[in-house]
N, CA, C and O atoms as a Tinker XYZ file with bonds, in Angstrom:
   272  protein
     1  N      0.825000   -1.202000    0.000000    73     2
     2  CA     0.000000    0.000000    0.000000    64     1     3
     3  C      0.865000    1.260000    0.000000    63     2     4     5
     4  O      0.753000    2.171000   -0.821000    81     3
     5  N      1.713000    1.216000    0.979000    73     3     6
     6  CA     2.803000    2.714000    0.622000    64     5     7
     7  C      3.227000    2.515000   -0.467000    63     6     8     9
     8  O      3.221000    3.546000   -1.140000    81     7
     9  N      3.794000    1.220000   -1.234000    73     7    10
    10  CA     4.716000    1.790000   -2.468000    64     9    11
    11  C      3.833000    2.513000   -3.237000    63    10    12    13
    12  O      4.219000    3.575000   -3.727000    81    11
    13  N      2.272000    1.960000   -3.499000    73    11    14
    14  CA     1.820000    2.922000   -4.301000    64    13    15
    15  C      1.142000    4.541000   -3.846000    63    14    16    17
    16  O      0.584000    5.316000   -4.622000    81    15
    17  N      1.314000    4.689000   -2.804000    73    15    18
    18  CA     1.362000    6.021000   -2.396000    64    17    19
    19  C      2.480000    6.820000   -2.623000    63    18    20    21
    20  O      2.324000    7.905000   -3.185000    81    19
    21  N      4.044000    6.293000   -2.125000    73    19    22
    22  CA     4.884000    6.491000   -2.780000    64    21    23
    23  C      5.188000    7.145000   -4.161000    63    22    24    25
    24  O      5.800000    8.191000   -4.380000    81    23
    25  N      4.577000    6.225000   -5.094000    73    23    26
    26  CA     4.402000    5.652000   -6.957000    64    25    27
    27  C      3.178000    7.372000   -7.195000    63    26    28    29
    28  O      3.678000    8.285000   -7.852000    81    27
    29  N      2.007000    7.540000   -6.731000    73    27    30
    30  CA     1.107000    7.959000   -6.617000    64    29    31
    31  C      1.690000   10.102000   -6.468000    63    30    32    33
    32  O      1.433000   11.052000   -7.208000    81    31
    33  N      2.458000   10.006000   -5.232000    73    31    34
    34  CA     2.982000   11.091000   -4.745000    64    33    35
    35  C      4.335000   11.878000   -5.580000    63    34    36    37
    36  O      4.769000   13.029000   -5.606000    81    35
    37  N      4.705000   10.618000   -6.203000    73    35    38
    38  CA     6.016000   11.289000   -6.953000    64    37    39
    39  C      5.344000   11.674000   -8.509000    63    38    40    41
    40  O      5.882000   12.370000   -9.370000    81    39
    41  N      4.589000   11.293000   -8.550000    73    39    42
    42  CA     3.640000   11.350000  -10.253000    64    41    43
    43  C      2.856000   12.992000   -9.948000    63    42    44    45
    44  O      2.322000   13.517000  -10.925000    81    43
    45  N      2.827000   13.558000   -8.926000    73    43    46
    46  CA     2.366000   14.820000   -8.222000    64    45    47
    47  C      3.041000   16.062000   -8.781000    63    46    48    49
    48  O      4.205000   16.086000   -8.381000    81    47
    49  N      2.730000   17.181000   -9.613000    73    47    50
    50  CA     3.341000   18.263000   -9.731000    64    49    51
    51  C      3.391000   18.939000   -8.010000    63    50    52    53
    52  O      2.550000   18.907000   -7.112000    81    51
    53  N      4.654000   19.473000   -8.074000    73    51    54
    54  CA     4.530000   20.374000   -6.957000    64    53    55
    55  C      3.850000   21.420000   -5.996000    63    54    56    57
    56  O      4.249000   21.673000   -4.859000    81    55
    57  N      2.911000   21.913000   -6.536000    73    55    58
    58  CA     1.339000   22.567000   -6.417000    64    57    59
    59  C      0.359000   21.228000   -6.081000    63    58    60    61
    60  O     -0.549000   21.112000   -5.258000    81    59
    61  N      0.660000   20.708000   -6.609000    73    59    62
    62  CA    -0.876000   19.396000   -5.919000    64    61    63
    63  C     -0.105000   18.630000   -4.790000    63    62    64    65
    64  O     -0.829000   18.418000   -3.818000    81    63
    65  N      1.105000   18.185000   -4.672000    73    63    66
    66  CA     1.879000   17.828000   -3.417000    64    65    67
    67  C      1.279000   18.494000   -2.840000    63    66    68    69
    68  O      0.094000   18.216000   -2.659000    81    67
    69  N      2.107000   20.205000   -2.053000    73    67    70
    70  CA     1.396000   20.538000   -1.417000    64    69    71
    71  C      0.218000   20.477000   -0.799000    63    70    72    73
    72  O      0.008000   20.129000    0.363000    81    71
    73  N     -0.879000   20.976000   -1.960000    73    71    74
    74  CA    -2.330000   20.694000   -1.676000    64    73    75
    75  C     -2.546000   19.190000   -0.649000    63    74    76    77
    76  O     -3.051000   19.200000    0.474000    81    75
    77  N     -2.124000   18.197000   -1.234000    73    75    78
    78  CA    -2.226000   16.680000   -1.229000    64    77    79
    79  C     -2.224000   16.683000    0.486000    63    78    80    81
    80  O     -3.201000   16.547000    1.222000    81    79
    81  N     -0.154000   16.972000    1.038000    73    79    82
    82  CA     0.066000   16.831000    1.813000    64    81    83
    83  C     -1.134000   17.905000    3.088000    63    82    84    85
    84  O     -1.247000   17.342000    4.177000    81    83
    85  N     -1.756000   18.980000    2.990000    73    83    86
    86  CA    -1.905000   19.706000    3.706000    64    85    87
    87  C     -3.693000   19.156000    4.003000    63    86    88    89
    88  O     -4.321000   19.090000    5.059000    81    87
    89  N     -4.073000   18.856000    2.689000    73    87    90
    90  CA    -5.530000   18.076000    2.795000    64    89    91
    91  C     -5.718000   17.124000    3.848000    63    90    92    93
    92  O     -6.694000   17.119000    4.599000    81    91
    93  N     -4.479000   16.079000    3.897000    73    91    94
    94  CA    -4.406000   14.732000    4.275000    64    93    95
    95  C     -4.114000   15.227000    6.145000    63    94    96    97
    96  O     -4.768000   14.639000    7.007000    81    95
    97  N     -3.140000   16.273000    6.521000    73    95    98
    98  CA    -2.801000   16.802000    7.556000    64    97    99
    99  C     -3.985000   16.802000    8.402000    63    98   100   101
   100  O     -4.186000   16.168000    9.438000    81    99
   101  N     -5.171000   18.101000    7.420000    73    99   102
   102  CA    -5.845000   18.927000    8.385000    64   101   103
   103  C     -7.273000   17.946000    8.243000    63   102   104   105
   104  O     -8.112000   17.919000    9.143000    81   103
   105  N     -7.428000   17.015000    6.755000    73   103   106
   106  CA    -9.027000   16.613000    6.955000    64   105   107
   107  C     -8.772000   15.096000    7.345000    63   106   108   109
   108  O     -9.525000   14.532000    8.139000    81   107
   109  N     -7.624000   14.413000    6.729000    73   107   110
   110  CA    -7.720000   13.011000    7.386000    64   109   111
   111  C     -7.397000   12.835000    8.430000    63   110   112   113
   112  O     -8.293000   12.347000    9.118000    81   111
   113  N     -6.317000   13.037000    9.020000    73   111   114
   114  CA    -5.615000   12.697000   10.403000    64   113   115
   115  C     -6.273000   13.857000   11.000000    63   114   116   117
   116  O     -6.128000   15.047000   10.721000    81   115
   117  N     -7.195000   13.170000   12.073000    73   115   118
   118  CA    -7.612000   13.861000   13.546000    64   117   119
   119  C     -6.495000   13.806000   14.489000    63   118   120   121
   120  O     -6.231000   14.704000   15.288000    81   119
   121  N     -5.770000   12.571000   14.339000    73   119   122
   122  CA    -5.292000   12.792000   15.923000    64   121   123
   123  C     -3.325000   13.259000   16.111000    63   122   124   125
   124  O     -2.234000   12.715000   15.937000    81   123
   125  N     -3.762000   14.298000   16.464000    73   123   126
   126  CA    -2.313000   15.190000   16.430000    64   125   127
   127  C     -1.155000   14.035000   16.749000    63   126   128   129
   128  O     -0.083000   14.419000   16.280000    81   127
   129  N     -1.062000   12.979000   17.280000    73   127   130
   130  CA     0.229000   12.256000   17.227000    64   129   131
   131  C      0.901000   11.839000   16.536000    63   130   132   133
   132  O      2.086000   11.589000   16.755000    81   131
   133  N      0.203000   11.635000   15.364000    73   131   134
   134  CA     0.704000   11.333000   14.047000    64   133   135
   135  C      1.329000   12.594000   13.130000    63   134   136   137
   136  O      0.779000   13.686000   12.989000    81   135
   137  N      2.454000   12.232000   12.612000    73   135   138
   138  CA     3.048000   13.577000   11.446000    64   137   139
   139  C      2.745000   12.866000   10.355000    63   138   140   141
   140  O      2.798000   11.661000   10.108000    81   139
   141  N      2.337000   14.040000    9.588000    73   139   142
   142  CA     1.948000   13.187000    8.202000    64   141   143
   143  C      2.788000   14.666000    6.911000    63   142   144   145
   144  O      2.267000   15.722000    6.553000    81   143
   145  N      4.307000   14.040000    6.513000    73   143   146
   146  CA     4.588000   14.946000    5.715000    64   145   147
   147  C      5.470000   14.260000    4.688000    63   146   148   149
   148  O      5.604000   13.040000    4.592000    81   147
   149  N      6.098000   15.246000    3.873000    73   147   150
   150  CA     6.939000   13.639000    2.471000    64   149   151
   151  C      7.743000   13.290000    3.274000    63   150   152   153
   152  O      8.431000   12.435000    2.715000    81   151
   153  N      8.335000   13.557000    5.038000    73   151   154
   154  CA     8.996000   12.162000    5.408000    64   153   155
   155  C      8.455000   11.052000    5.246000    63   154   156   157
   156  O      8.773000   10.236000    4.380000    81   155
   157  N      7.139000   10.862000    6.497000    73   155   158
   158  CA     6.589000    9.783000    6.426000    64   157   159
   159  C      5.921000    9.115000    5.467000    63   158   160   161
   160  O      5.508000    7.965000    5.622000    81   159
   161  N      5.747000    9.927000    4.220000    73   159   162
   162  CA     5.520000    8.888000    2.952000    64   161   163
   163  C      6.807000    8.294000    2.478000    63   162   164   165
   164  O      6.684000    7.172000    1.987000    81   163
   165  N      7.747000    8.681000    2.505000    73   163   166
   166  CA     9.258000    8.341000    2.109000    64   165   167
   167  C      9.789000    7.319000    2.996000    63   166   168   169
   168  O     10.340000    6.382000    2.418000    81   167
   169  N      9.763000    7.291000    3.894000    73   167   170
   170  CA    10.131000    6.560000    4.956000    64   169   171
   171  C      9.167000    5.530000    5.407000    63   170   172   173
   172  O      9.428000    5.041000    6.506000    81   171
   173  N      8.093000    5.088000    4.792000    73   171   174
   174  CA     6.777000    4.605000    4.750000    64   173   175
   175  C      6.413000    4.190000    6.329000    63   174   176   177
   176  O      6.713000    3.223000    7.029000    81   175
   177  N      5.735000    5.222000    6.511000    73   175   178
   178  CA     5.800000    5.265000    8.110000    64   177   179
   179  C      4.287000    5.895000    7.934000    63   178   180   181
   180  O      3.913000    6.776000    8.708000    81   179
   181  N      3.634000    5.520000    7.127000    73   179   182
   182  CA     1.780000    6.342000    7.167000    64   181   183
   183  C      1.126000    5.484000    8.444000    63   182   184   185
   184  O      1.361000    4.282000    8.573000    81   183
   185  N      0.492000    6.043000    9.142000    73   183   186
   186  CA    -0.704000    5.172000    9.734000    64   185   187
   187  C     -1.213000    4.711000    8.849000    63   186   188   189
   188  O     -1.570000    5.181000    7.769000    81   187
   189  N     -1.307000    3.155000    9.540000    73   187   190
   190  CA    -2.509000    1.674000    8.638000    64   189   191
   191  C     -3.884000    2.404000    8.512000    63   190   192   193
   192  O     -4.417000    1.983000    7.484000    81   191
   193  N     -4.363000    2.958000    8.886000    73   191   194
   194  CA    -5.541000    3.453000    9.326000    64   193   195
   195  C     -6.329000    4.341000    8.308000    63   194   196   197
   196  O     -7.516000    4.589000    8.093000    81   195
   197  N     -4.943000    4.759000    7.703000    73   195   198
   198  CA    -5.391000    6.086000    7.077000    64   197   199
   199  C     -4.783000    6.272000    5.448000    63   198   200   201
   200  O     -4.913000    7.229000    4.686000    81   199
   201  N     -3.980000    4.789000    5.223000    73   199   202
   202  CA    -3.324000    4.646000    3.597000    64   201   203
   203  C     -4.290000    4.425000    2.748000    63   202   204   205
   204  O     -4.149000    4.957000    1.647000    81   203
   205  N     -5.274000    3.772000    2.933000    73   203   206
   206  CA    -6.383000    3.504000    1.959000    64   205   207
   207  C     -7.114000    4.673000    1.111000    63   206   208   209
   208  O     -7.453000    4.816000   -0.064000    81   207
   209  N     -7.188000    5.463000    2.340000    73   207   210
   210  CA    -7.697000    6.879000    2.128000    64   209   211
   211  C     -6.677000    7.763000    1.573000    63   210   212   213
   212  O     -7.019000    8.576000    0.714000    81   211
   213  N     -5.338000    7.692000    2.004000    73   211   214
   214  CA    -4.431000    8.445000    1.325000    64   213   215
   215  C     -4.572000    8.571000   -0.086000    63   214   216   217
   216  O     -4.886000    9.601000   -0.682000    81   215
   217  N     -4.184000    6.851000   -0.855000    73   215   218
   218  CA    -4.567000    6.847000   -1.647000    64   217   219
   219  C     -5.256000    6.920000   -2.746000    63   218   220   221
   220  O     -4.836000    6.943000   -3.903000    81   219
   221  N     -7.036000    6.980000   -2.104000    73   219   222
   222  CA    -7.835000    7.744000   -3.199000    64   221   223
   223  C     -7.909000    9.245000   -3.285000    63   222   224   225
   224  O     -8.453000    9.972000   -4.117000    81   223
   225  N     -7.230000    9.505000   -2.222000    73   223   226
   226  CA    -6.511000   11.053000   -2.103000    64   225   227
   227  C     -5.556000   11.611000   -3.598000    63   226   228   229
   228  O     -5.665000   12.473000   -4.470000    81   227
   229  N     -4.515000   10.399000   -3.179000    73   227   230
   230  CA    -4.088000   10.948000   -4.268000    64   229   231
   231  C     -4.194000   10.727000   -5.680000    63   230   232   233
   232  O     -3.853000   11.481000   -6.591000    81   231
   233  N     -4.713000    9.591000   -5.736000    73   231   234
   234  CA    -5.756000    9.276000   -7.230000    64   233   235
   235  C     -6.302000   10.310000   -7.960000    63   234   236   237
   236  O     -6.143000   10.574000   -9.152000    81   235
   237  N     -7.200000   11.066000   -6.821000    73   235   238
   238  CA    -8.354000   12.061000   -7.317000    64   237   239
   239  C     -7.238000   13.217000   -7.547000    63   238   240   241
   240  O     -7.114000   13.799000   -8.625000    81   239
   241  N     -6.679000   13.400000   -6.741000    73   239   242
   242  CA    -5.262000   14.963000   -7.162000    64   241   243
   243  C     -4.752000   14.893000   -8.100000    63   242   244   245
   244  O     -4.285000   15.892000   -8.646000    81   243
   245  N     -4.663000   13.633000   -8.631000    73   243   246
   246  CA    -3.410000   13.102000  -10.245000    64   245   247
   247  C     -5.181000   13.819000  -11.404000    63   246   248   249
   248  O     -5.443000   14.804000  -12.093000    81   247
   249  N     -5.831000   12.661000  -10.992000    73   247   250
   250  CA    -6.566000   12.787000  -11.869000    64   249   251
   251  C     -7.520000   14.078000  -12.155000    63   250   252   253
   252  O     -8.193000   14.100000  -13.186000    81   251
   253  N     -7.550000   14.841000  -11.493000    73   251   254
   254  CA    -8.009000   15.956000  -11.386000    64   253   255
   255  C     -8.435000   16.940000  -10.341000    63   254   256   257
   256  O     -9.609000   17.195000  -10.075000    81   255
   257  N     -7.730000   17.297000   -9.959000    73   255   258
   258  CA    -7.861000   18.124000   -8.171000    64   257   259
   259  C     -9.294000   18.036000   -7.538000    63   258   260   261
   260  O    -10.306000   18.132000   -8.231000    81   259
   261  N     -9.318000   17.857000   -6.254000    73   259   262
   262  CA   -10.837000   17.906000   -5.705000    64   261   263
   263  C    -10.901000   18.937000   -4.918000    63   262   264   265
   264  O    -11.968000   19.288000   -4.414000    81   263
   265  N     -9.571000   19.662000   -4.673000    73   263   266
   266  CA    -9.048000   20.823000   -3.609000    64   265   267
   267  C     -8.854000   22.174000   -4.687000    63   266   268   269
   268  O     -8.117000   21.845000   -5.616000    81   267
   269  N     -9.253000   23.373000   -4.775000    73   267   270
   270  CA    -9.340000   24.359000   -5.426000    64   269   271
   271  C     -8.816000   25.026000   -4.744000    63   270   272
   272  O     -8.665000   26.212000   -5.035000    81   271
């Protein structure tokens, strides 16, 4: 599941990264213990909890932004 978040995140122009990473920060992860930034996608260190969702995260950003 990370590699293709990984695969998913590097296919990202730099403007939708951003977006991507800051979406995933403030609307997926509730609980402040977790860091969620291109370390922990790099270092594949995502919460189990929350890759599934990452991923149609970043599906929808490749394929056409859902964040304006």
């Amino acid at each position: 599941m990370t590699k293709n978040i990984i695969r998913l995140y590097t296919a990202m122009d730099d403007a939708t990264r951003i977006k991507a990473l800051h979406y995933v920060k403030d609307d997926i992860i509730s609980d402040p213990k977790y860091s969620f930034d291109e370390s922990s996608i790099m270092n594949e260190t995502i919460p189990e909890s929350i890759q599934e969702r990452v991923v149609v995260l970043f599906q929808n950003m490749i394929n056409g932004p859902m964040i304006k």
